[in-house]
Amino acid sequence: MANLKYYNQEFGNSYLQLKPLDRAEVVGSKEIKVEILIDENLIKFAVTEVTMTEATALIKYYFELDEIGNIDSYGVGYP
């Protein structure tokens, strides 16, 4: 994506990052990639794709709470 924009939100000892997916990566209406830092030492992330509505709910959740929520359905990613 030539003009990549993203959203970062720090919480607790972690942060949430939302990035738009490239058009070729979009599956259905899930057009946003979510990364949540889960291990600062290994630079390990919980990763998934979400809809705009789900992304908004994540922003609200992490704004209100200072802990990682349920990430059982997320994959693991490294930079």
PDB file of N, CA, C and O in Angstrom:
ATOM      1  N   MET A   1       0.853  -1.166   0.000  1.00  0.00           N
ATOM      2  CA  MET A   1       0.000   0.000   0.000  1.00  0.00           C
ATOM      3  C   MET A   1       0.902   1.232   0.000  1.00  0.00           C
ATOM      4  O   MET A   1       1.700   1.424   0.905  1.00  0.00           O
ATOM      5  N   ALA A   2       0.778   2.061  -0.962  1.00  0.00           N
ATOM      6  CA  ALA A   2       1.675   3.198  -1.131  1.00  0.00           C
ATOM      7  C   ALA A   2       1.552   4.224  -0.014  1.00  0.00           C
ATOM      8  O   ALA A   2       2.538   4.775   0.440  1.00  0.00           O
ATOM      9  N   ASN A   3       0.363   4.504   0.437  1.00  0.00           N
ATOM     10  CA  ASN A   3       0.126   5.540   1.434  1.00  0.00           C
ATOM     11  C   ASN A   3      -0.378   4.905   2.727  1.00  0.00           C
ATOM     12  O   ASN A   3      -1.444   5.219   3.204  1.00  0.00           O
ATOM     13  N   LEU A   4       0.430   4.013   3.295  1.00  0.00           N
ATOM     14  CA  LEU A   4       0.019   3.265   4.470  1.00  0.00           C
ATOM     15  C   LEU A   4      -0.226   4.183   5.653  1.00  0.00           C
ATOM     16  O   LEU A   4       0.605   4.988   6.020  1.00  0.00           O
ATOM     17  N   LYS A   5      -1.388   4.051   6.253  1.00  0.00           N
ATOM     18  CA  LYS A   5      -1.741   4.774   7.469  1.00  0.00           C
ATOM     19  C   LYS A   5      -2.131   3.730   8.494  1.00  0.00           C
ATOM     20  O   LYS A   5      -2.631   2.678   8.153  1.00  0.00           O
ATOM     21  N   TYR A   6      -1.888   4.044   9.744  1.00  0.00           N
ATOM     22  CA  TYR A   6      -2.227   3.094  10.789  1.00  0.00           C
ATOM     23  C   TYR A   6      -2.633   3.835  12.051  1.00  0.00           C
ATOM     24  O   TYR A   6      -2.444   5.036  12.188  1.00  0.00           O
ATOM     25  N   TYR A   7      -3.187   3.062  12.995  1.00  0.00           N
ATOM     26  CA  TYR A   7      -3.633   3.606  14.267  1.00  0.00           C
ATOM     27  C   TYR A   7      -2.904   2.846  15.365  1.00  0.00           C
ATOM     28  O   TYR A   7      -2.908   1.612  15.375  1.00  0.00           O
ATOM     29  N   ASN A   8      -2.246   3.537  16.270  1.00  0.00           N
ATOM     30  CA  ASN A   8      -1.585   2.944  17.437  1.00  0.00           C
ATOM     31  C   ASN A   8      -2.279   3.411  18.702  1.00  0.00           C
ATOM     32  O   ASN A   8      -2.626   4.584  18.805  1.00  0.00           O
ATOM     33  N   GLN A   9      -2.417   2.502  19.649  1.00  0.00           N
ATOM     34  CA  GLN A   9      -2.991   2.857  20.942  1.00  0.00           C
ATOM     35  C   GLN A   9      -2.261   2.067  22.021  1.00  0.00           C
ATOM     36  O   GLN A   9      -2.302   0.847  22.033  1.00  0.00           O
ATOM     37  N   GLU A  10      -1.582   2.756  22.911  1.00  0.00           N
ATOM     38  CA  GLU A  10      -0.889   2.103  24.002  1.00  0.00           C
ATOM     39  C   GLU A  10      -1.861   1.785  25.129  1.00  0.00           C
ATOM     40  O   GLU A  10      -2.798   2.532  25.374  1.00  0.00           O
ATOM     41  N   PHE A  11      -1.630   0.652  25.788  1.00  0.00           N
ATOM     42  CA  PHE A  11      -2.392   0.280  26.982  1.00  0.00           C
ATOM     43  C   PHE A  11      -1.519  -0.642  27.815  1.00  0.00           C
ATOM     44  O   PHE A  11      -0.804  -1.471  27.291  1.00  0.00           O
ATOM     45  N   GLY A  12      -1.540  -0.461  29.133  1.00  0.00           N
ATOM     46  CA  GLY A  12      -0.734  -1.303  30.007  1.00  0.00           C
ATOM     47  C   GLY A  12       0.707  -1.363  29.524  1.00  0.00           C
ATOM     48  O   GLY A  12       1.325  -0.350  29.244  1.00  0.00           O
ATOM     49  N   ASN A  13       1.224  -2.587  29.385  1.00  0.00           N
ATOM     50  CA  ASN A  13       2.582  -2.809  28.876  1.00  0.00           C
ATOM     51  C   ASN A  13       2.577  -3.202  27.412  1.00  0.00           C
ATOM     52  O   ASN A  13       3.515  -3.830  26.928  1.00  0.00           O
ATOM     53  N   SER A  14       1.544  -2.875  26.706  1.00  0.00           N
ATOM     54  CA  SER A  14       1.383  -3.327  25.334  1.00  0.00           C
ATOM     55  C   SER A  14       0.860  -2.196  24.456  1.00  0.00           C
ATOM     56  O   SER A  14       0.771  -1.056  24.886  1.00  0.00           O
ATOM     57  N   TYR A  15       0.536  -2.543  23.219  1.00  0.00           N
ATOM     58  CA  TYR A  15      -0.154  -1.599  22.359  1.00  0.00           C
ATOM     59  C   TYR A  15      -0.938  -2.327  21.280  1.00  0.00           C
ATOM     60  O   TYR A  15      -0.658  -3.468  20.940  1.00  0.00           O
ATOM     61  N   LEU A  16      -1.927  -1.652  20.785  1.00  0.00           N
ATOM     62  CA  LEU A  16      -2.805  -2.105  19.708  1.00  0.00           C
ATOM     63  C   LEU A  16      -2.441  -1.324  18.468  1.00  0.00           C
ATOM     64  O   LEU A  16      -2.249  -0.114  18.529  1.00  0.00           O
ATOM     65  N   GLN A  17      -2.303  -2.019  17.343  1.00  0.00           N
ATOM     66  CA  GLN A  17      -2.045  -1.330  16.080  1.00  0.00           C
ATOM     67  C   GLN A  17      -3.027  -1.848  15.036  1.00  0.00           C
ATOM     68  O   GLN A  17      -3.222  -3.056  14.897  1.00  0.00           O
ATOM     69  N   LEU A  18      -3.673  -0.935  14.338  1.00  0.00           N
ATOM     70  CA  LEU A  18      -4.609  -1.265  13.261  1.00  0.00           C
ATOM     71  C   LEU A  18      -4.050  -0.720  11.960  1.00  0.00           C
ATOM     72  O   LEU A  18      -3.623   0.431  11.901  1.00  0.00           O
ATOM     73  N   LYS A  19      -4.052  -1.558  10.921  1.00  0.00           N
ATOM     74  CA  LYS A  19      -3.540  -1.158   9.606  1.00  0.00           C
ATOM     75  C   LYS A  19      -4.527  -1.613   8.533  1.00  0.00           C
ATOM     76  O   LYS A  19      -5.080  -2.704   8.631  1.00  0.00           O
ATOM     77  N   PRO A  20      -4.706  -0.819   7.497  1.00  0.00           N
ATOM     78  CA  PRO A  20      -5.554  -1.283   6.391  1.00  0.00           C
ATOM     79  C   PRO A  20      -4.836  -2.392   5.620  1.00  0.00           C
ATOM     80  O   PRO A  20      -3.616  -2.342   5.453  1.00  0.00           O
ATOM     81  N   LEU A  21      -5.579  -3.395   5.198  1.00  0.00           N
ATOM     82  CA  LEU A  21      -5.016  -4.456   4.369  1.00  0.00           C
ATOM     83  C   LEU A  21      -4.944  -3.992   2.921  1.00  0.00           C
ATOM     84  O   LEU A  21      -5.742  -3.153   2.485  1.00  0.00           O
ATOM     85  N   ASP A  22      -4.007  -4.539   2.156  1.00  0.00           N
ATOM     86  CA  ASP A  22      -4.001  -4.314   0.713  1.00  0.00           C
ATOM     87  C   ASP A  22      -5.253  -4.945   0.137  1.00  0.00           C
ATOM     88  O   ASP A  22      -5.757  -5.937   0.669  1.00  0.00           O
ATOM     89  N   ARG A  23      -5.741  -4.408  -0.943  1.00  0.00           N
ATOM     90  CA  ARG A  23      -6.983  -4.950  -1.553  1.00  0.00           C
ATOM     91  C   ARG A  23      -6.901  -6.446  -1.816  1.00  0.00           C
ATOM     92  O   ARG A  23      -7.874  -7.163  -1.645  1.00  0.00           O
ATOM     93  N   ALA A  24      -5.735  -6.931  -2.206  1.00  0.00           N
ATOM     94  CA  ALA A  24      -5.558  -8.355  -2.502  1.00  0.00           C
ATOM     95  C   ALA A  24      -5.653  -9.222  -1.244  1.00  0.00           C
ATOM     96  O   ALA A  24      -5.917 -10.417  -1.325  1.00  0.00           O
ATOM     97  N   GLU A  25      -5.456  -8.630  -0.072  1.00  0.00           N
ATOM     98  CA  GLU A  25      -5.491  -9.372   1.193  1.00  0.00           C
ATOM     99  C   GLU A  25      -6.866  -9.385   1.843  1.00  0.00           C
ATOM    100  O   GLU A  25      -7.102 -10.156   2.771  1.00  0.00           O
ATOM    101  N   VAL A  26      -7.781  -8.534   1.391  1.00  0.00           N
ATOM    102  CA  VAL A  26      -9.096  -8.405   2.019  1.00  0.00           C
ATOM    103  C   VAL A  26      -9.932  -9.654   1.754  1.00  0.00           C
ATOM    104  O   VAL A  26     -10.043 -10.121   0.627  1.00  0.00           O
ATOM    105  N   VAL A  27     -10.494 -10.197   2.842  1.00  0.00           N
ATOM    106  CA  VAL A  27     -11.388 -11.349   2.742  1.00  0.00           C
ATOM    107  C   VAL A  27     -12.740 -10.906   3.269  1.00  0.00           C
ATOM    108  O   VAL A  27     -12.871 -10.549   4.444  1.00  0.00           O
ATOM    109  N   GLY A  28     -13.753 -10.883   2.413  1.00  0.00           N
ATOM    110  CA  GLY A  28     -15.072 -10.418   2.813  1.00  0.00           C
ATOM    111  C   GLY A  28     -15.006  -8.965   3.231  1.00  0.00           C
ATOM    112  O   GLY A  28     -14.474  -8.127   2.523  1.00  0.00           O
ATOM    113  N   SER A  29     -15.516  -8.661   4.421  1.00  0.00           N
ATOM    114  CA  SER A  29     -15.498  -7.280   4.905  1.00  0.00           C
ATOM    115  C   SER A  29     -14.385  -7.046   5.930  1.00  0.00           C
ATOM    116  O   SER A  29     -14.307  -5.987   6.532  1.00  0.00           O
ATOM    117  N   LYS A  30     -13.526  -8.045   6.112  1.00  0.00           N
ATOM    118  CA  LYS A  30     -12.405  -7.909   7.059  1.00  0.00           C
ATOM    119  C   LYS A  30     -11.264  -7.211   6.332  1.00  0.00           C
ATOM    120  O   LYS A  30     -10.480  -7.833   5.629  1.00  0.00           O
ATOM    121  N   GLU A  31     -11.196  -5.898   6.523  1.00  0.00           N
ATOM    122  CA  GLU A  31     -10.252  -5.087   5.758  1.00  0.00           C
ATOM    123  C   GLU A  31      -9.167  -4.429   6.608  1.00  0.00           C
ATOM    124  O   GLU A  31      -8.368  -3.662   6.111  1.00  0.00           O
ATOM    125  N   ILE A  32      -9.119  -4.773   7.898  1.00  0.00           N
ATOM    126  CA  ILE A  32      -8.151  -4.151   8.806  1.00  0.00           C
ATOM    127  C   ILE A  32      -7.349  -5.234   9.520  1.00  0.00           C
ATOM    128  O   ILE A  32      -7.901  -6.187  10.055  1.00  0.00           O
ATOM    129  N   LYS A  33      -6.028  -5.071   9.530  1.00  0.00           N
ATOM    130  CA  LYS A  33      -5.144  -5.984  10.246  1.00  0.00           C
ATOM    131  C   LYS A  33      -4.930  -5.451  11.653  1.00  0.00           C
ATOM    132  O   LYS A  33      -4.637  -4.280  11.844  1.00  0.00           O
ATOM    133  N   VAL A  34      -5.082  -6.338  12.635  1.00  0.00           N
ATOM    134  CA  VAL A  34      -4.886  -5.993  14.043  1.00  0.00           C
ATOM    135  C   VAL A  34      -3.610  -6.663  14.529  1.00  0.00           C
ATOM    136  O   VAL A  34      -3.396  -7.846  14.283  1.00  0.00           O
ATOM    137  N   GLU A  35      -2.776  -5.888  15.219  1.00  0.00           N
ATOM    138  CA  GLU A  35      -1.595  -6.433  15.874  1.00  0.00           C
ATOM    139  C   GLU A  35      -1.609  -5.957  17.326  1.00  0.00           C
ATOM    140  O   GLU A  35      -1.777  -4.778  17.590  1.00  0.00           O
ATOM    141  N   ILE A  36      -1.447  -6.911  18.246  1.00  0.00           N
ATOM    142  CA  ILE A  36      -1.369  -6.588  19.670  1.00  0.00           C
ATOM    143  C   ILE A  36      -0.051  -7.159  20.181  1.00  0.00           C
ATOM    144  O   ILE A  36       0.199  -8.360  20.057  1.00  0.00           O
ATOM    145  N   LEU A  37       0.792  -6.307  20.722  1.00  0.00           N
ATOM    146  CA  LEU A  37       2.077  -6.749  21.250  1.00  0.00           C
ATOM    147  C   LEU A  37       1.844  -7.654  22.457  1.00  0.00           C
ATOM    148  O   LEU A  37       1.210  -7.241  23.429  1.00  0.00           O
ATOM    149  N   ILE A  38       2.348  -8.904  22.389  1.00  0.00           N
ATOM    150  CA  ILE A  38       2.151  -9.831  23.508  1.00  0.00           C
ATOM    151  C   ILE A  38       3.472 -10.237  24.164  1.00  0.00           C
ATOM    152  O   ILE A  38       3.461 -10.810  25.238  1.00  0.00           O
ATOM    153  N   ASP A  39       4.594  -9.953  23.529  1.00  0.00           N
ATOM    154  CA  ASP A  39       5.894 -10.232  24.148  1.00  0.00           C
ATOM    155  C   ASP A  39       6.906  -9.210  23.653  1.00  0.00           C
ATOM    156  O   ASP A  39       7.379  -9.299  22.528  1.00  0.00           O
ATOM    157  N   GLU A  40       7.197  -8.246  24.506  1.00  0.00           N
ATOM    158  CA  GLU A  40       8.084  -7.144  24.141  1.00  0.00           C
ATOM    159  C   GLU A  40       9.505  -7.629  23.857  1.00  0.00           C
ATOM    160  O   GLU A  40      10.182  -7.100  22.982  1.00  0.00           O
ATOM    161  N   ASN A  41       9.962  -8.653  24.574  1.00  0.00           N
ATOM    162  CA  ASN A  41      11.327  -9.158  24.394  1.00  0.00           C
ATOM    163  C   ASN A  41      11.519  -9.862  23.059  1.00  0.00           C
ATOM    164  O   ASN A  41      12.555  -9.728  22.413  1.00  0.00           O
ATOM    165  N   LEU A  42      10.531 -10.633  22.634  1.00  0.00           N
ATOM    166  CA  LEU A  42      10.612 -11.348  21.355  1.00  0.00           C
ATOM    167  C   LEU A  42      10.008 -10.552  20.211  1.00  0.00           C
ATOM    168  O   LEU A  42      10.043 -10.996  19.069  1.00  0.00           O
ATOM    169  N   ILE A  43       9.429  -9.413  20.528  1.00  0.00           N
ATOM    170  CA  ILE A  43       8.653  -8.619  19.577  1.00  0.00           C
ATOM    171  C   ILE A  43       7.650  -9.544  18.884  1.00  0.00           C
ATOM    172  O   ILE A  43       7.637  -9.740  17.689  1.00  0.00           O
ATOM    173  N   LYS A  44       6.793 -10.149  19.703  1.00  0.00           N
ATOM    174  CA  LYS A  44       5.789 -11.122  19.272  1.00  0.00           C
ATOM    175  C   LYS A  44       4.408 -10.466  19.344  1.00  0.00           C
ATOM    176  O   LYS A  44       4.089  -9.800  20.319  1.00  0.00           O
ATOM    177  N   PHE A  45       3.607 -10.669  18.302  1.00  0.00           N
ATOM    178  CA  PHE A  45       2.297 -10.043  18.203  1.00  0.00           C
ATOM    179  C   PHE A  45       1.197 -11.083  18.049  1.00  0.00           C
ATOM    180  O   PHE A  45       1.399 -12.131  17.440  1.00  0.00           O
ATOM    181  N   ALA A  46       0.021 -10.768  18.585  1.00  0.00           N
ATOM    182  CA  ALA A  46      -1.200 -11.496  18.266  1.00  0.00           C
ATOM    183  C   ALA A  46      -1.767 -10.772  17.044  1.00  0.00           C
ATOM    184  O   ALA A  46      -1.866  -9.549  17.034  1.00  0.00           O
ATOM    185  N   VAL A  47      -2.114 -11.524  15.995  1.00  0.00           N
ATOM    186  CA  VAL A  47      -2.501 -10.918  14.723  1.00  0.00           C
ATOM    187  C   VAL A  47      -3.801 -11.518  14.210  1.00  0.00           C
ATOM    188  O   VAL A  47      -4.007 -12.728  14.279  1.00  0.00           O
ATOM    189  N   THR A  48      -4.678 -10.660  13.682  1.00  0.00           N
ATOM    190  CA  THR A  48      -5.903 -11.111  13.034  1.00  0.00           C
ATOM    191  C   THR A  48      -6.395 -10.020  12.092  1.00  0.00           C
ATOM    192  O   THR A  48      -5.834  -8.933  12.040  1.00  0.00           O
ATOM    193  N   GLU A  49      -7.429 -10.318  11.332  1.00  0.00           N
ATOM    194  CA  GLU A  49      -8.084  -9.333  10.465  1.00  0.00           C
ATOM    195  C   GLU A  49      -9.498  -9.120  10.979  1.00  0.00           C
ATOM    196  O   GLU A  49     -10.146 -10.065  11.419  1.00  0.00           O
ATOM    197  N   VAL A  50      -9.965  -7.871  10.915  1.00  0.00           N
ATOM    198  CA  VAL A  50     -11.289  -7.531  11.439  1.00  0.00           C
ATOM    199  C   VAL A  50     -12.010  -6.565  10.499  1.00  0.00           C
ATOM    200  O   VAL A  50     -11.406  -5.974   9.617  1.00  0.00           O
ATOM    201  N   THR A  51     -13.309  -6.407  10.763  1.00  0.00           N
ATOM    202  CA  THR A  51     -14.110  -5.416  10.044  1.00  0.00           C
ATOM    203  C   THR A  51     -13.929  -4.052  10.716  1.00  0.00           C
ATOM    204  O   THR A  51     -13.365  -3.965  11.816  1.00  0.00           O
ATOM    205  N   MET A  52     -14.415  -3.019  10.103  1.00  0.00           N
ATOM    206  CA  MET A  52     -14.345  -1.679  10.681  1.00  0.00           C
ATOM    207  C   MET A  52     -15.097  -1.631  12.017  1.00  0.00           C
ATOM    208  O   MET A  52     -14.626  -1.023  12.980  1.00  0.00           O
ATOM    209  N   THR A  53     -16.243  -2.285  12.104  1.00  0.00           N
ATOM    210  CA  THR A  53     -17.020  -2.327  13.346  1.00  0.00           C
ATOM    211  C   THR A  53     -16.238  -3.021  14.454  1.00  0.00           C
ATOM    212  O   THR A  53     -16.200  -2.554  15.592  1.00  0.00           O
ATOM    213  N   GLU A  54     -15.603  -4.148  14.123  1.00  0.00           N
ATOM    214  CA  GLU A  54     -14.799  -4.869  15.109  1.00  0.00           C
ATOM    215  C   GLU A  54     -13.593  -4.033  15.547  1.00  0.00           C
ATOM    216  O   GLU A  54     -13.224  -4.032  16.725  1.00  0.00           O
ATOM    217  N   ALA A  55     -12.979  -3.319  14.624  1.00  0.00           N
ATOM    218  CA  ALA A  55     -11.841  -2.454  14.949  1.00  0.00           C
ATOM    219  C   ALA A  55     -12.260  -1.357  15.920  1.00  0.00           C
ATOM    220  O   ALA A  55     -11.558  -1.060  16.890  1.00  0.00           O
ATOM    221  N   THR A  56     -13.420  -0.766  15.683  1.00  0.00           N
ATOM    222  CA  THR A  56     -13.936   0.279  16.571  1.00  0.00           C
ATOM    223  C   THR A  56     -14.177  -0.285  17.973  1.00  0.00           C
ATOM    224  O   THR A  56     -13.857   0.367  18.970  1.00  0.00           O
ATOM    225  N   ALA A  57     -14.704  -1.496  18.051  1.00  0.00           N
ATOM    226  CA  ALA A  57     -14.940  -2.133  19.349  1.00  0.00           C
ATOM    227  C   ALA A  57     -13.616  -2.402  20.072  1.00  0.00           C
ATOM    228  O   ALA A  57     -13.529  -2.244  21.293  1.00  0.00           O
ATOM    229  N   LEU A  58     -12.577  -2.790  19.339  1.00  0.00           N
ATOM    230  CA  LEU A  58     -11.265  -3.018  19.952  1.00  0.00           C
ATOM    231  C   LEU A  58     -10.681  -1.716  20.502  1.00  0.00           C
ATOM    232  O   LEU A  58     -10.115  -1.700  21.598  1.00  0.00           O
ATOM    233  N   ILE A  59     -10.808  -0.639  19.752  1.00  0.00           N
ATOM    234  CA  ILE A  59     -10.323   0.663  20.218  1.00  0.00           C
ATOM    235  C   ILE A  59     -11.008   1.029  21.527  1.00  0.00           C
ATOM    236  O   ILE A  59     -10.364   1.421  22.497  1.00  0.00           O
ATOM    237  N   LYS A  60     -12.314   0.861  21.555  1.00  0.00           N
ATOM    238  CA  LYS A  60     -13.076   1.181  22.762  1.00  0.00           C
ATOM    239  C   LYS A  60     -12.651   0.296  23.927  1.00  0.00           C
ATOM    240  O   LYS A  60     -12.422   0.767  25.036  1.00  0.00           O
ATOM    241  N   TYR A  61     -12.515  -1.008  23.680  1.00  0.00           N
ATOM    242  CA  TYR A  61     -12.126  -1.956  24.726  1.00  0.00           C
ATOM    243  C   TYR A  61     -10.781  -1.565  25.331  1.00  0.00           C
ATOM    244  O   TYR A  61     -10.637  -1.479  26.542  1.00  0.00           O
ATOM    245  N   TYR A  62      -9.783  -1.338  24.486  1.00  0.00           N
ATOM    246  CA  TYR A  62      -8.445  -1.031  24.994  1.00  0.00           C
ATOM    247  C   TYR A  62      -8.335   0.387  25.538  1.00  0.00           C
ATOM    248  O   TYR A  62      -7.449   0.679  26.328  1.00  0.00           O
ATOM    249  N   PHE A  63      -9.225   1.268  25.154  1.00  0.00           N
ATOM    250  CA  PHE A  63      -9.268   2.599  25.754  1.00  0.00           C
ATOM    251  C   PHE A  63      -9.786   2.508  27.186  1.00  0.00           C
ATOM    252  O   PHE A  63      -9.291   3.180  28.083  1.00  0.00           O
ATOM    253  N   GLU A  64     -10.778   1.643  27.402  1.00  0.00           N
ATOM    254  CA  GLU A  64     -11.406   1.513  28.714  1.00  0.00           C
ATOM    255  C   GLU A  64     -10.646   0.577  29.656  1.00  0.00           C
ATOM    256  O   GLU A  64     -10.659   0.771  30.864  1.00  0.00           O
ATOM    257  N   LEU A  65      -9.993  -0.459  29.120  1.00  0.00           N
ATOM    258  CA  LEU A  65      -9.299  -1.449  29.945  1.00  0.00           C
ATOM    259  C   LEU A  65      -7.796  -1.389  29.677  1.00  0.00           C
ATOM    260  O   LEU A  65      -7.361  -1.016  28.608  1.00  0.00           O
ATOM    261  N   ASP A  66      -7.030  -1.810  30.635  1.00  0.00           N
ATOM    262  CA  ASP A  66      -5.582  -1.716  30.538  1.00  0.00           C
ATOM    263  C   ASP A  66      -4.939  -3.098  30.472  1.00  0.00           C
ATOM    264  O   ASP A  66      -3.889  -3.329  31.052  1.00  0.00           O
ATOM    265  N   GLU A  67      -5.596  -4.041  29.784  1.00  0.00           N
ATOM    266  CA  GLU A  67      -5.082  -5.404  29.701  1.00  0.00           C
ATOM    267  C   GLU A  67      -5.458  -6.031  28.370  1.00  0.00           C
ATOM    268  O   GLU A  67      -6.412  -5.610  27.722  1.00  0.00           O
ATOM    269  N   ILE A  68      -4.700  -7.050  27.994  1.00  0.00           N
ATOM    270  CA  ILE A  68      -4.990  -7.757  26.745  1.00  0.00           C
ATOM    271  C   ILE A  68      -6.246  -8.589  26.937  1.00  0.00           C
ATOM    272  O   ILE A  68      -6.377  -9.301  27.935  1.00  0.00           O
ATOM    273  N   GLY A  69      -7.168  -8.481  25.994  1.00  0.00           N
ATOM    274  CA  GLY A  69      -8.412  -9.245  26.064  1.00  0.00           C
ATOM    275  C   GLY A  69      -8.220 -10.652  25.521  1.00  0.00           C
ATOM    276  O   GLY A  69      -7.105 -11.139  25.379  1.00  0.00           O
ATOM    277  N   ASN A  70      -9.304 -11.318  25.191  1.00  0.00           N
ATOM    278  CA  ASN A  70      -9.272 -12.683  24.673  1.00  0.00           C
ATOM    279  C   ASN A  70      -8.713 -12.668  23.248  1.00  0.00           C
ATOM    280  O   ASN A  70      -9.332 -12.134  22.334  1.00  0.00           O
ATOM    281  N   ILE A  71      -7.553 -13.291  23.087  1.00  0.00           N
ATOM    282  CA  ILE A  71      -6.909 -13.331  21.767  1.00  0.00           C
ATOM    283  C   ILE A  71      -6.743 -14.776  21.285  1.00  0.00           C
ATOM    284  O   ILE A  71      -5.884 -15.067  20.459  1.00  0.00           O
ATOM    285  N   ASP A  72      -7.583 -15.683  21.809  1.00  0.00           N
ATOM    286  CA  ASP A  72      -7.488 -17.102  21.450  1.00  0.00           C
ATOM    287  C   ASP A  72      -7.620 -17.348  19.946  1.00  0.00           C
ATOM    288  O   ASP A  72      -7.004 -18.273  19.420  1.00  0.00           O
ATOM    289  N   SER A  73      -8.393 -16.548  19.252  1.00  0.00           N
ATOM    290  CA  SER A  73      -8.614 -16.758  17.834  1.00  0.00           C
ATOM    291  C   SER A  73      -7.562 -16.059  16.958  1.00  0.00           C
ATOM    292  O   SER A  73      -7.573 -16.211  15.749  1.00  0.00           O
ATOM    293  N   TYR A  74      -6.644 -15.349  17.573  1.00  0.00           N
ATOM    294  CA  TYR A  74      -5.594 -14.636  16.835  1.00  0.00           C
ATOM    295  C   TYR A  74      -4.454 -15.568  16.495  1.00  0.00           C
ATOM    296  O   TYR A  74      -4.182 -16.519  17.205  1.00  0.00           O
ATOM    297  N   GLY A  75      -3.758 -15.251  15.412  1.00  0.00           N
ATOM    298  CA  GLY A  75      -2.527 -15.956  15.086  1.00  0.00           C
ATOM    299  C   GLY A  75      -1.364 -15.258  15.765  1.00  0.00           C
ATOM    300  O   GLY A  75      -1.535 -14.272  16.469  1.00  0.00           O
ATOM    301  N   VAL A  76      -0.158 -15.780  15.529  1.00  0.00           N
ATOM    302  CA  VAL A  76       1.040 -15.169  16.091  1.00  0.00           C
ATOM    303  C   VAL A  76       1.857 -14.602  14.937  1.00  0.00           C
ATOM    304  O   VAL A  76       2.018 -15.227  13.908  1.00  0.00           O
ATOM    305  N   GLY A  77       2.375 -13.388  15.126  1.00  0.00           N
ATOM    306  CA  GLY A  77       3.175 -12.753  14.094  1.00  0.00           C
ATOM    307  C   GLY A  77       4.419 -12.119  14.675  1.00  0.00           C
ATOM    308  O   GLY A  77       4.470 -11.780  15.854  1.00  0.00           O
ATOM    309  N   TYR A  78       5.419 -12.034  13.842  1.00  0.00           N
ATOM    310  CA  TYR A  78       6.664 -11.362  14.185  1.00  0.00           C
ATOM    311  C   TYR A  78       6.941 -10.346  13.087  1.00  0.00           C
ATOM    312  O   TYR A  78       6.585 -10.570  11.940  1.00  0.00           O
ATOM    313  N   PRO A  79       7.626  -9.254  13.422  1.00  0.00           N
ATOM    314  CA  PRO A  79       7.882  -8.240  12.382  1.00  0.00           C
ATOM    315  C   PRO A  79       8.775  -8.752  11.284  1.00  0.00           C
ATOM    316  O   PRO A  79       9.476  -9.692  11.406  1.00  0.00           O
TER     317      PRO A  79
END
